[in-house]
């Protein structure tokens, strides 16, 4: 008899070994997204915070970076930028930082441009290769506006960063719709047991394992999975309560006692762990299914509703879709009222995409921007039909014999696969009715089904600093909220207000910079109070005092950065950049402020 030599076992690759810890956080898909990214860092001022942010992106393996910085290295740089030494004096700062950053990770490609931001924005074509912008202050309002508008038009996330003395701030502007499917919720919250809506296979397993409950040995009785125990006692409860499960706290407490009484206490342990698990799970597991607020927002979004409406009206695609006008209606005629897809540069009829709604600021055709919304629409249809979301299929750890636990797992996984197959079938049907040329990957649908309860949709807004008018900053619908937040003695918004004033001050020459900056900060406060209250009002003295204290500290720093503050702020920025690039975890929305004196940070939506 001849044997077959088993194939050699392959251990982890060198890349897997190198990035082992981070792969546990964002997996291979996240690492691939990171390696495809091209980060543009536009440096101004001391520029330490930008380099520190870039350092924390180079180390985990961002694919490409480019530094734009017109400055040459001076002695002042040597005291705050740890990447520079005396040999760097007089050399282009962008070049030296780029060379030294590349030494941290040979897998990363780095480039530099010794250009000013003004010359960069004067040639928009130079911005095409980049997938994310990092912009460090100070920067002129005109340049900030140009970059922000370009980023918004091309759906490129942009970070605006300050670091002066003990204070730091960064704002993030995301595309108008930025969905995150893989939000990484707590593992304990991802198990949907569906105890109030069991399916036939689960009911059959319950009857198989609990039909002779009283005659089981102590070992077998103490190892019945608590999920099956709860379903067994729920069946008893329903028989005595008109088919209804426990519906309020009082009834759930009574049901909990019913379960507790079923435990055997005459065994050597004096109790049973599986029954303790069942009792502990009553309050959190016997709740009727409901949509999370974040998923409800997705289902109620115009993009999701429009996807279903389009699928009901779109004809079979024709060859006309190969031309410049590529609309879901199949008509290639230009009616003079069209909108351009930002991704593929084709044009669609406004009447077809926005029959009763305002045209989106950033438009995508169904082939380019529809994956998320198409799957969301399919899951919405599933929810409408079943009043339930697709089953994730995971089962929490519990006291059980291995054979029973595996059997229970298989029942849940099998049901999850069936739910996923139904959603996938709806997706394919929508694709066909929409005349979609590209097919969504089955794994993408599966991932959405598993994490549907925790999907997050962020409605990106432009940078607040770019929303000014000739009369000052525009606070819009956030004016009242910001006003109330400023009245909180622990609020860090005085730092943000001062940075707004600092940007306004720019390189203006003044005999007394502190007085000048204070006047600008007070003007911003008066503008805010007027927008919040609808008329010119008196700003709270306490608020003016706290803003004045921040102004004094910023002037004391005289535009310089402290390395430890910039290093921390740069790390915070890099963390959010990775979230945005990988589309995993939930990035801030949309402004973060850090106070190095009190070691506090805060996040607020502006």
Coordinates of C-alpha atoms in Angstrom, one line a residue:
X1 CA 0.0 0.0 0.0
X2 CA 1.5 3.3 -1.0
X3 CA 0.9 6.4 1.1
X4 CA 0.6 10.0 0.0
X5 CA 3.0 12.5 1.4
X6 CA 0.9 15.2 3.1
X7 CA 1.5 18.7 1.8
X8 CA 4.0 20.8 3.9
X9 CA 2.5 23.1 6.4
X10 CA 2.9 26.7 5.7
X11 CA 3.4 29.1 8.5
X12 CA 2.5 32.8 8.4
X13 CA 4.1 34.9 5.7
X14 CA 6.7 37.5 6.5
X15 CA 4.0 40.2 6.1
X16 CA 1.6 38.4 8.4
X17 CA 4.4 38.1 11.0
X18 CA 5.3 41.8 10.6
X19 CA 1.7 43.1 10.9
X20 CA 0.4 40.3 13.2
X21 CA -1.1 42.6 15.9
X22 CA -2.8 45.0 13.6
X23 CA -4.2 42.2 11.5
X24 CA -6.1 41.1 14.6
X25 CA -7.7 44.5 14.7
X26 CA -8.7 45.2 11.0
X27 CA -8.0 41.8 9.3
X28 CA -6.5 41.3 5.8
X29 CA -9.2 43.5 4.1
X30 CA -8.3 46.4 6.3
X31 CA -4.6 46.0 5.7
X32 CA -5.3 45.8 1.9
X33 CA -7.2 49.1 2.1
X34 CA -4.4 50.7 4.0
X35 CA -1.8 49.6 1.5
X36 CA -3.9 51.0 -1.4
X37 CA -4.2 54.4 0.3
X38 CA -2.1 57.5 -0.8
X39 CA -2.0 60.1 2.0
X40 CA -1.2 63.7 1.1
X41 CA 0.2 65.7 4.0
X42 CA 0.3 69.5 3.5
X43 CA 2.5 71.0 6.1
X44 CA 2.6 74.6 7.4
X45 CA 4.2 76.2 10.5
X46 CA 6.4 73.9 12.7
X47 CA 4.6 70.9 11.0
X48 CA 5.4 68.5 13.9
X49 CA 1.9 67.2 14.3
X50 CA 1.6 66.3 10.7
X51 CA 4.8 64.3 10.7
X52 CA 3.8 62.5 13.9
X53 CA 0.5 61.6 12.3
X54 CA 2.3 60.3 9.2
X55 CA 4.7 58.3 11.4
X56 CA 1.8 56.4 12.9
X57 CA 0.5 55.6 9.4
X58 CA 3.9 54.5 8.0
X59 CA 4.5 52.0 10.8
X60 CA 1.3 50.0 10.1
X61 CA 2.0 50.0 6.4
X62 CA 0.1 52.8 4.6
X63 CA 0.8 52.3 0.9
X64 CA 2.0 55.7 -0.2
X65 CA 2.5 59.2 1.3
X66 CA 3.5 62.5 -0.1
X67 CA 4.7 65.5 2.0
X68 CA 4.1 69.0 0.7
X69 CA 6.2 71.6 2.6
X70 CA 8.0 74.6 1.2
X71 CA 10.2 75.1 4.3
X72 CA 13.9 74.4 4.9
X73 CA 15.2 72.9 8.1
X74 CA 16.2 75.5 10.8
X75 CA 17.5 75.2 14.3
X76 CA 14.0 75.7 15.6
X77 CA 12.9 72.5 13.9
X78 CA 15.6 70.5 15.7
X79 CA 14.1 71.2 19.1
X80 CA 10.6 69.9 18.3
X81 CA 10.9 67.5 15.3
X82 CA 12.6 64.3 16.4
X83 CA 13.1 63.2 12.8
X84 CA 15.6 66.0 12.1
X85 CA 19.2 66.4 13.3
X86 CA 22.0 68.9 12.7
X87 CA 22.9 67.3 9.4
X88 CA 19.4 68.3 8.1
X89 CA 20.0 72.0 8.6
X90 CA 19.4 74.0 5.4
X91 CA 17.9 71.1 3.6
X92 CA 14.3 70.9 2.4
X93 CA 12.2 69.8 5.4
X94 CA 9.9 67.7 3.3
X95 CA 12.8 65.8 1.8
X96 CA 14.5 65.0 5.1
X97 CA 11.2 64.0 6.8
X98 CA 10.3 61.8 3.8
X99 CA 13.7 60.0 3.8
X100 CA 13.6 59.3 7.5
X101 CA 10.0 58.2 7.5
X102 CA 10.7 55.7 4.8
X103 CA 13.4 54.2 7.0
X104 CA 10.7 53.2 9.5
X105 CA 9.0 50.9 6.9
X106 CA 10.6 49.9 3.6
X107 CA 7.3 48.6 2.4
X108 CA 5.9 52.2 2.2
X109 CA 6.5 54.5 -0.8
X110 CA 7.2 58.1 0.1
X111 CA 7.5 61.3 -1.9
X112 CA 7.8 65.0 -1.3
X113 CA 7.1 68.3 -3.0
X114 CA 8.9 71.5 -1.9
X115 CA 5.9 73.5 -2.8
X116 CA 3.6 76.0 -1.0
X117 CA 0.0 75.1 -0.4
X118 CA -1.0 78.1 -2.6
X119 CA 0.9 76.8 -5.6
X120 CA -0.5 73.3 -5.0
X121 CA -4.1 74.4 -5.0
X122 CA -3.5 76.5 -8.1
X123 CA -3.0 73.3 -10.0
X124 CA -5.8 70.9 -9.0
X125 CA -4.5 68.1 -11.3
X126 CA -1.7 67.6 -8.8
X127 CA -4.3 66.4 -6.2
X128 CA -5.6 63.5 -8.4
X129 CA -3.5 60.7 -7.1
X130 CA -4.4 61.1 -3.4
X131 CA -7.1 59.3 -1.4
X132 CA -7.0 61.3 1.8
X133 CA -5.8 64.8 2.8
X134 CA -4.0 65.9 6.0
X135 CA -3.7 69.7 6.3
X136 CA -1.9 71.3 9.2
X137 CA -2.5 74.9 10.2
X138 CA -1.8 77.7 9.7
X139 CA -3.3 78.0 6.2
X140 CA -5.1 80.8 4.4
X141 CA -8.8 80.7 4.2
X142 CA -8.7 80.8 0.4
X143 CA -6.4 77.7 0.2
X144 CA -8.5 75.9 2.8
X145 CA -11.6 76.5 0.8
X146 CA -10.1 75.3 -2.5
X147 CA -8.9 72.1 -0.9
X148 CA -12.1 71.5 0.9
X149 CA -14.2 72.0 -2.2
X150 CA -11.9 69.7 -4.2
X151 CA -12.1 67.0 -1.5
X152 CA -15.9 67.3 -1.3
X153 CA -16.4 67.1 -5.0
X154 CA -14.2 64.0 -5.3
X155 CA -15.4 62.3 -2.1
X156 CA -11.9 62.6 -0.5
X157 CA -11.8 62.7 3.3
X158 CA -9.8 65.8 4.6
X159 CA -8.4 66.5 8.1
X160 CA -7.7 70.0 9.3
X161 CA -5.2 70.0 12.2
X162 CA -4.0 72.5 14.7
X163 CA -1.3 72.2 17.4
X164 CA -0.1 75.2 19.3
X165 CA 1.5 75.0 22.8
X166 CA -0.5 72.8 25.1
X167 CA -3.6 72.7 22.8
X168 CA -4.5 70.7 19.7
X169 CA -7.5 70.2 17.5
X170 CA -8.5 68.4 14.4
X171 CA -11.6 68.4 12.3
X172 CA -12.7 65.7 9.8
X173 CA -14.8 66.3 6.7
X174 CA -16.2 63.0 5.2
X175 CA -18.2 62.5 2.0
X176 CA -21.9 63.3 2.3
X177 CA -22.7 59.7 3.0
X178 CA -20.0 57.6 4.7
X179 CA -21.3 54.1 5.7
X180 CA -19.4 51.8 8.0
X181 CA -20.6 48.2 8.0
X182 CA -17.8 46.7 10.1
X183 CA -18.1 48.8 13.2
X184 CA -16.6 46.2 15.6
X185 CA -19.2 46.2 18.3
X186 CA -18.7 44.4 21.6
X187 CA -18.7 40.6 21.0
X188 CA -21.3 40.1 23.7
X189 CA -23.7 42.3 21.8
X190 CA -23.5 40.6 18.4
X191 CA -25.2 37.3 19.4
X192 CA -28.8 37.4 18.3
X193 CA -30.4 34.3 19.8
X194 CA -34.0 34.9 18.5
X195 CA -35.5 33.2 21.5
X196 CA -38.9 34.8 20.9
X197 CA -38.9 33.8 17.3
X198 CA -37.4 30.2 17.1
X199 CA -37.5 28.4 13.8
X200 CA -38.4 24.7 13.3
X201 CA -34.8 23.4 13.4
X202 CA -34.1 25.1 16.7
X203 CA -37.4 24.0 18.2
X204 CA -36.6 20.4 17.1
X205 CA -33.3 20.6 18.9
X206 CA -34.9 21.9 22.0
X207 CA -37.4 19.0 22.1
X208 CA -34.6 16.5 21.4
X209 CA -32.4 17.7 24.3
X210 CA -35.1 18.5 26.9
X211 CA -37.9 16.0 26.4
X212 CA -36.6 13.7 29.2
X213 CA -35.1 16.5 31.4
X214 CA -36.1 14.9 34.7
X215 CA -34.4 11.5 33.9
X216 CA -31.1 12.9 32.7
X217 CA -28.0 12.3 34.8
X218 CA -26.6 15.1 36.8
X219 CA -23.8 15.5 34.3
X220 CA -26.1 15.7 31.3
X221 CA -28.6 17.9 33.1
X222 CA -25.8 20.4 34.1
X223 CA -24.5 20.6 30.5
X224 CA -27.7 21.5 28.6
X225 CA -26.9 24.8 26.8
X226 CA -28.8 27.6 28.5
X227 CA -30.3 28.7 25.2
X228 CA -32.2 25.4 25.0
X229 CA -33.2 25.6 28.6
X230 CA -34.7 29.1 28.1
X231 CA -36.6 27.9 25.1
X232 CA -37.9 24.8 27.0
X233 CA -39.2 26.9 29.9
X234 CA -40.6 29.5 27.5
X235 CA -42.7 26.8 26.0
X236 CA -44.1 26.0 29.4
X237 CA -44.7 29.7 30.2
X238 CA -46.6 30.2 26.9
X239 CA -48.9 27.3 27.6
X240 CA -50.0 29.0 30.9
X241 CA -50.1 32.6 29.6
X242 CA -52.2 32.4 26.4
X243 CA -49.2 31.8 24.1
X244 CA -47.5 35.1 25.2
X245 CA -43.9 35.3 26.4
X246 CA -42.9 37.4 29.5
X247 CA -43.7 40.9 28.5
X248 CA -42.6 43.2 31.4
X249 CA -40.2 43.2 34.3
X250 CA -42.6 41.6 36.7
X251 CA -43.3 38.7 34.3
X252 CA -39.7 38.3 33.5
X253 CA -38.8 38.1 37.2
X254 CA -41.5 35.4 37.6
X255 CA -40.1 33.5 34.6
X256 CA -36.6 33.8 36.0
X257 CA -37.8 32.1 39.2
X258 CA -39.4 29.4 37.1
X259 CA -36.0 28.7 35.4
X260 CA -34.1 28.9 38.7
X261 CA -36.4 26.3 40.3
X262 CA -35.5 23.8 37.6
X263 CA -31.9 23.7 38.7
X264 CA -30.7 20.7 40.7
X265 CA -29.1 21.6 44.0
X266 CA -28.5 18.1 45.4
X267 CA -25.4 17.6 43.3
X268 CA -21.9 17.9 44.7
X269 CA -21.6 21.5 43.3
X270 CA -24.8 22.6 45.0
X271 CA -26.1 24.1 41.8
X272 CA -25.7 24.1 38.0
X273 CA -23.8 26.7 36.1
X274 CA -25.9 26.3 32.9
X275 CA -29.0 27.3 34.9
X276 CA -27.2 30.2 36.4
X277 CA -26.4 31.3 32.8
X278 CA -30.0 30.9 31.8
X279 CA -31.2 33.0 34.8
X280 CA -28.7 35.7 34.0
X281 CA -29.7 35.9 30.3
X282 CA -33.5 36.3 30.9
X283 CA -33.7 40.1 31.0
X284 CA -31.4 40.7 28.0
X285 CA -32.5 37.8 25.8
X286 CA -36.3 38.0 26.0
X287 CA -36.8 41.3 24.3
X288 CA -38.8 41.7 21.1
X289 CA -36.6 42.4 18.1
X290 CA -36.2 46.1 17.1
X291 CA -34.2 48.2 14.7
X292 CA -31.3 50.1 16.1
X293 CA -31.5 53.9 15.6
X294 CA -28.5 53.8 13.3
X295 CA -30.0 51.2 11.0
X296 CA -33.4 52.9 11.0
X297 CA -31.6 56.0 9.7
X298 CA -30.2 53.9 6.9
X299 CA -33.6 52.4 5.9
X300 CA -35.2 55.9 6.0
X301 CA -32.5 57.6 4.0
X302 CA -33.5 58.8 0.5
X303 CA -30.7 56.8 -1.1
X304 CA -32.2 53.6 0.3
X305 CA -35.8 54.5 -0.7
X306 CA -34.7 55.6 -4.2
X307 CA -32.9 52.3 -4.8
X308 CA -36.2 50.4 -4.4
X309 CA -38.2 52.9 -6.5
X310 CA -35.6 52.7 -9.3
X311 CA -35.8 48.9 -9.3
X312 CA -39.5 49.1 -9.8
X313 CA -39.3 51.4 -12.8
X314 CA -36.0 50.6 -14.6
X315 CA -36.1 48.6 -17.8
X316 CA -33.7 46.1 -19.1
X317 CA -30.3 47.8 -19.8
X318 CA -29.4 48.4 -23.5
X319 CA -26.3 49.2 -25.4
X320 CA -27.0 52.8 -24.8
X321 CA -25.5 52.5 -21.4
X322 CA -22.1 52.1 -23.0
X323 CA -22.2 55.8 -24.0
X324 CA -21.6 59.0 -22.1
X325 CA -25.3 59.2 -20.9
X326 CA -25.6 56.0 -18.8
X327 CA -28.9 56.3 -17.0
X328 CA -31.0 53.7 -15.2
X329 CA -33.8 54.5 -17.7
X330 CA -31.7 53.1 -20.6
X331 CA -32.2 56.3 -22.7
X332 CA -28.9 57.8 -24.0
X333 CA -30.5 61.1 -25.1
X334 CA -29.3 64.2 -23.4
X335 CA -32.3 66.1 -22.2
X336 CA -30.1 69.0 -21.0
X337 CA -30.9 68.3 -17.4
X338 CA -28.3 65.8 -16.2
X339 CA -25.9 65.1 -13.3
X340 CA -22.4 63.7 -13.5
X341 CA -21.3 60.6 -11.6
X342 CA -18.1 61.5 -9.7
X343 CA -16.7 58.1 -10.0
X344 CA -17.0 57.1 -13.7
X345 CA -17.6 60.5 -15.3
X346 CA -20.8 59.3 -17.0
X347 CA -24.0 61.4 -16.9
X348 CA -27.5 60.5 -15.6
X349 CA -30.9 62.2 -16.0
X350 CA -31.8 64.2 -12.9
X351 CA -35.5 63.3 -13.5
X352 CA -34.6 59.6 -13.2
X353 CA -32.5 59.9 -10.1
X354 CA -34.1 62.8 -8.3
X355 CA -37.7 63.0 -9.4
X356 CA -38.9 64.6 -6.2
X357 CA -35.7 65.5 -4.3
X358 CA -32.8 67.8 -4.4
X359 CA -29.8 66.7 -6.3
X360 CA -27.1 65.3 -4.0
X361 CA -23.9 67.4 -3.6
X362 CA -21.9 64.4 -4.6
X363 CA -23.7 62.1 -7.1
X364 CA -22.9 58.5 -8.0
X365 CA -24.6 56.3 -10.5
X366 CA -26.0 53.0 -9.5
X367 CA -22.9 51.2 -10.7
X368 CA -20.4 53.2 -8.7
X369 CA -22.1 54.3 -5.4
X370 CA -24.9 51.8 -5.0
X371 CA -23.4 48.7 -3.3
X372 CA -24.1 49.8 0.3
X373 CA -27.5 51.2 -0.6
X374 CA -28.5 48.2 -2.7
X375 CA -27.7 45.8 0.1
X376 CA -29.4 48.0 2.6
X377 CA -32.5 48.0 0.4
X378 CA -32.4 44.2 0.2
X379 CA -32.1 43.9 4.0
X380 CA -34.9 46.4 4.4
X381 CA -37.1 44.2 2.2
X382 CA -36.1 41.2 4.3
X383 CA -37.0 43.1 7.5
X384 CA -40.4 44.2 6.0
X385 CA -41.2 40.6 5.2
X386 CA -40.1 38.9 8.4
X387 CA -40.1 41.7 11.0
X388 CA -36.6 40.5 11.8
X389 CA -33.1 41.1 10.5
X390 CA -31.0 38.4 9.0
X391 CA -29.6 36.1 11.8
X392 CA -25.8 36.8 12.4
X393 CA -25.3 33.1 13.3
X394 CA -23.0 33.5 16.2
X395 CA -23.6 31.8 19.5
X396 CA -22.0 33.0 22.8
X397 CA -19.8 30.7 25.0
X398 CA -21.8 28.7 27.5
X399 CA -21.7 25.6 29.7
X400 CA -22.3 22.7 27.5
X401 CA -20.9 19.4 26.2
X402 CA -18.8 19.9 23.1
X403 CA -21.1 17.8 20.9
X404 CA -24.2 19.7 22.1
X405 CA -22.6 23.1 21.6
X406 CA -21.4 22.3 18.1
X407 CA -24.9 21.0 17.2
X408 CA -26.4 24.3 18.5
X409 CA -23.8 26.3 16.6
X410 CA -24.7 24.4 13.4
X411 CA -28.4 25.1 13.8
X412 CA -27.7 28.9 14.1
X413 CA -25.2 28.9 11.3
X414 CA -27.5 27.0 9.0
X415 CA -30.3 29.5 9.6
X416 CA -27.9 32.4 9.1
X417 CA -26.9 30.9 5.7
X418 CA -30.6 30.7 4.7
X419 CA -31.2 34.3 5.7
X420 CA -28.1 35.4 3.8
X421 CA -29.2 33.4 0.7
X422 CA -32.6 35.2 0.8
X423 CA -31.0 38.6 1.0
X424 CA -28.5 37.7 -1.7
X425 CA -31.4 36.6 -3.9
X426 CA -33.0 40.0 -3.4
X427 CA -29.7 41.8 -4.2
X428 CA -29.4 39.9 -7.5
X429 CA -33.0 40.7 -8.3
X430 CA -32.4 44.4 -7.6
X431 CA -29.2 44.3 -9.7
X432 CA -31.1 42.8 -12.6
X433 CA -34.0 45.3 -12.4
X434 CA -31.6 48.2 -12.2
X435 CA -29.6 47.0 -15.2
X436 CA -26.5 47.0 -13.1
X437 CA -23.4 45.9 -15.0
X438 CA -21.3 45.0 -11.9
X439 CA -22.2 42.3 -9.5
X440 CA -21.8 42.7 -5.7
X441 CA -19.5 40.2 -4.1
X442 CA -21.3 37.6 -2.1
X443 CA -19.0 38.1 0.9
X444 CA -19.9 41.8 1.0
X445 CA -23.6 40.9 1.3
X446 CA -22.7 38.3 4.0
X447 CA -20.7 40.8 6.0
X448 CA -23.6 43.3 5.9
X449 CA -26.1 40.6 7.0
X450 CA -23.9 39.7 10.0
X451 CA -23.4 43.3 11.1
X452 CA -26.7 44.8 10.1
X453 CA -27.7 45.8 13.6
X454 CA -24.6 47.8 14.1
X455 CA -24.2 49.5 10.7
X456 CA -23.4 53.2 11.0
X457 CA -24.0 56.0 8.5
X458 CA -22.2 59.2 9.0
X459 CA -23.5 62.2 7.2
X460 CA -20.3 64.0 6.4
X461 CA -20.2 67.8 6.6
X462 CA -17.7 70.3 5.1
X463 CA -15.1 71.7 7.5
X464 CA -16.7 74.3 9.7
X465 CA -13.9 76.7 9.1
X466 CA -14.9 76.8 5.4
X467 CA -18.5 77.6 6.1
X468 CA -17.9 81.3 6.8
X469 CA -19.7 84.2 5.2
X470 CA -18.7 87.8 4.6
X471 CA -20.1 88.4 8.1
X472 CA -18.1 85.7 9.9
X473 CA -18.4 82.0 10.7
X474 CA -21.7 80.2 10.0
X475 CA -22.8 77.9 12.8
X476 CA -26.0 76.9 11.1
X477 CA -28.2 74.5 13.0
X478 CA -25.5 73.9 15.6
X479 CA -25.4 77.5 16.9
X480 CA -27.7 76.9 19.8
X481 CA -26.0 73.6 20.8
X482 CA -22.5 75.2 20.7
X483 CA -23.7 78.1 22.7
X484 CA -25.0 75.8 25.5
X485 CA -21.8 73.7 25.3
X486 CA -19.7 76.8 25.8
X487 CA -21.6 77.6 29.0
X488 CA -20.4 74.3 30.5
X489 CA -17.3 75.2 32.7
X490 CA -15.6 71.9 31.6
X491 CA -16.1 72.5 27.8
X492 CA -13.1 72.5 25.6
X493 CA -14.8 74.6 22.9
X494 CA -12.9 77.8 24.0
X495 CA -9.9 76.1 22.5
X496 CA -11.7 75.6 19.2
X497 CA -13.0 79.2 19.2
X498 CA -9.4 80.5 19.8
X499 CA -8.1 78.4 16.9
X500 CA -10.7 79.9 14.6
X501 CA -9.6 83.4 15.7
X502 CA -5.9 82.3 15.3
X503 CA -6.7 81.3 11.6
X504 CA -8.3 84.7 11.1
X505 CA -5.3 86.5 12.5
X506 CA -2.9 84.7 10.1
X507 CA 0.3 86.7 9.6
X508 CA -1.3 90.0 10.4
X509 CA 1.1 92.4 12.1
X510 CA -0.1 93.8 15.4
X511 CA 1.6 95.8 18.1
X512 CA -0.2 93.6 20.7
X513 CA -0.9 90.1 19.3
X514 CA -2.8 89.0 22.5
X515 CA -5.2 91.9 22.2
X516 CA -5.6 91.3 18.5
X517 CA -6.3 87.6 19.0
X518 CA -8.7 88.3 21.9
X519 CA -10.7 90.8 19.8
X520 CA -11.0 88.2 17.0
X521 CA -12.1 85.5 19.5
X522 CA -14.7 87.8 21.0
X523 CA -16.0 88.7 17.6
X524 CA -16.6 85.0 16.9
X525 CA -18.4 84.6 20.2
X526 CA -20.7 87.6 19.4
X527 CA -21.4 86.1 15.9
X528 CA -22.3 82.8 17.5
X529 CA -24.6 84.3 20.2
X530 CA -26.3 86.3 17.5
X531 CA -26.9 83.2 15.3
X532 CA -28.1 81.2 18.4
X533 CA -30.5 83.8 19.8
X534 CA -31.5 85.5 16.6
X535 CA -30.4 88.9 17.7
X536 CA -27.3 90.6 19.1
X537 CA -27.0 89.5 22.7
X538 CA -24.6 89.8 25.5
X539 CA -22.1 87.0 25.7
X540 CA -21.8 85.3 29.1
X541 CA -18.9 86.8 31.1
X542 CA -17.7 83.4 32.2
X543 CA -17.4 82.2 28.6
X544 CA -15.4 85.3 27.6
X545 CA -13.1 84.7 30.6
X546 CA -12.4 81.1 29.7
X547 CA -11.8 82.0 26.0
X548 CA -9.5 84.8 27.2
X549 CA -7.4 82.3 29.2
X550 CA -6.9 80.1 26.1
X551 CA -6.0 83.2 24.0
X552 CA -3.3 84.1 26.6
X553 CA -1.8 80.6 26.5
X554 CA -1.8 80.4 22.7
X555 CA 0.0 83.8 22.5
X556 CA 2.5 82.6 25.1
X557 CA 3.3 79.6 22.8
X558 CA 3.8 82.1 19.9
X559 CA 2.8 79.5 17.2
X560 CA 5.3 76.9 18.4
X561 CA 4.5 73.2 19.0
X562 CA 5.4 71.0 22.0
X563 CA 6.6 67.7 20.7
X564 CA 4.7 65.6 23.3
X565 CA 1.4 67.3 22.6
X566 CA 1.9 67.0 18.8
X567 CA 3.0 63.4 19.2
X568 CA -0.2 62.6 21.0
X569 CA -2.4 64.6 18.7
X570 CA -0.7 63.0 15.7
X571 CA -1.4 59.6 17.1
X572 CA -5.1 60.5 17.5
X573 CA -5.3 61.8 13.9
X574 CA -3.6 58.6 12.6
X575 CA -6.1 56.5 14.5
X576 CA -9.0 58.3 12.8
X577 CA -7.3 58.2 9.4
X578 CA -7.0 54.4 9.7
X579 CA -10.7 54.1 10.6
X580 CA -11.6 56.2 7.5
X581 CA -9.3 54.3 5.1
X582 CA -10.3 50.8 6.3
X583 CA -13.9 51.7 6.8
X584 CA -13.8 49.9 10.1
X585 CA -14.7 51.1 13.6
X586 CA -16.5 54.5 13.8
X587 CA -14.5 57.7 13.2
X588 CA -15.2 60.9 15.1
X589 CA -18.0 63.1 13.9
X590 CA -16.5 65.6 13.3
X591 CA -14.3 67.8 15.6
X592 CA -11.9 66.8 18.3
X593 CA -10.2 69.1 20.8
X594 CA -7.4 68.3 23.2
X595 CA -6.3 70.2 26.3
X596 CA -2.8 69.2 27.3
X597 CA -3.0 71.2 30.6
X598 CA -6.0 69.3 31.9
X599 CA -5.3 66.1 29.9
X600 CA -8.8 66.1 28.5
X601 CA -10.3 65.7 25.1
X602 CA -13.7 66.1 23.6
X603 CA -15.6 65.4 20.4
X604 CA -18.4 67.5 19.0
X605 CA -20.3 67.7 15.7
X606 CA -20.1 71.1 14.1

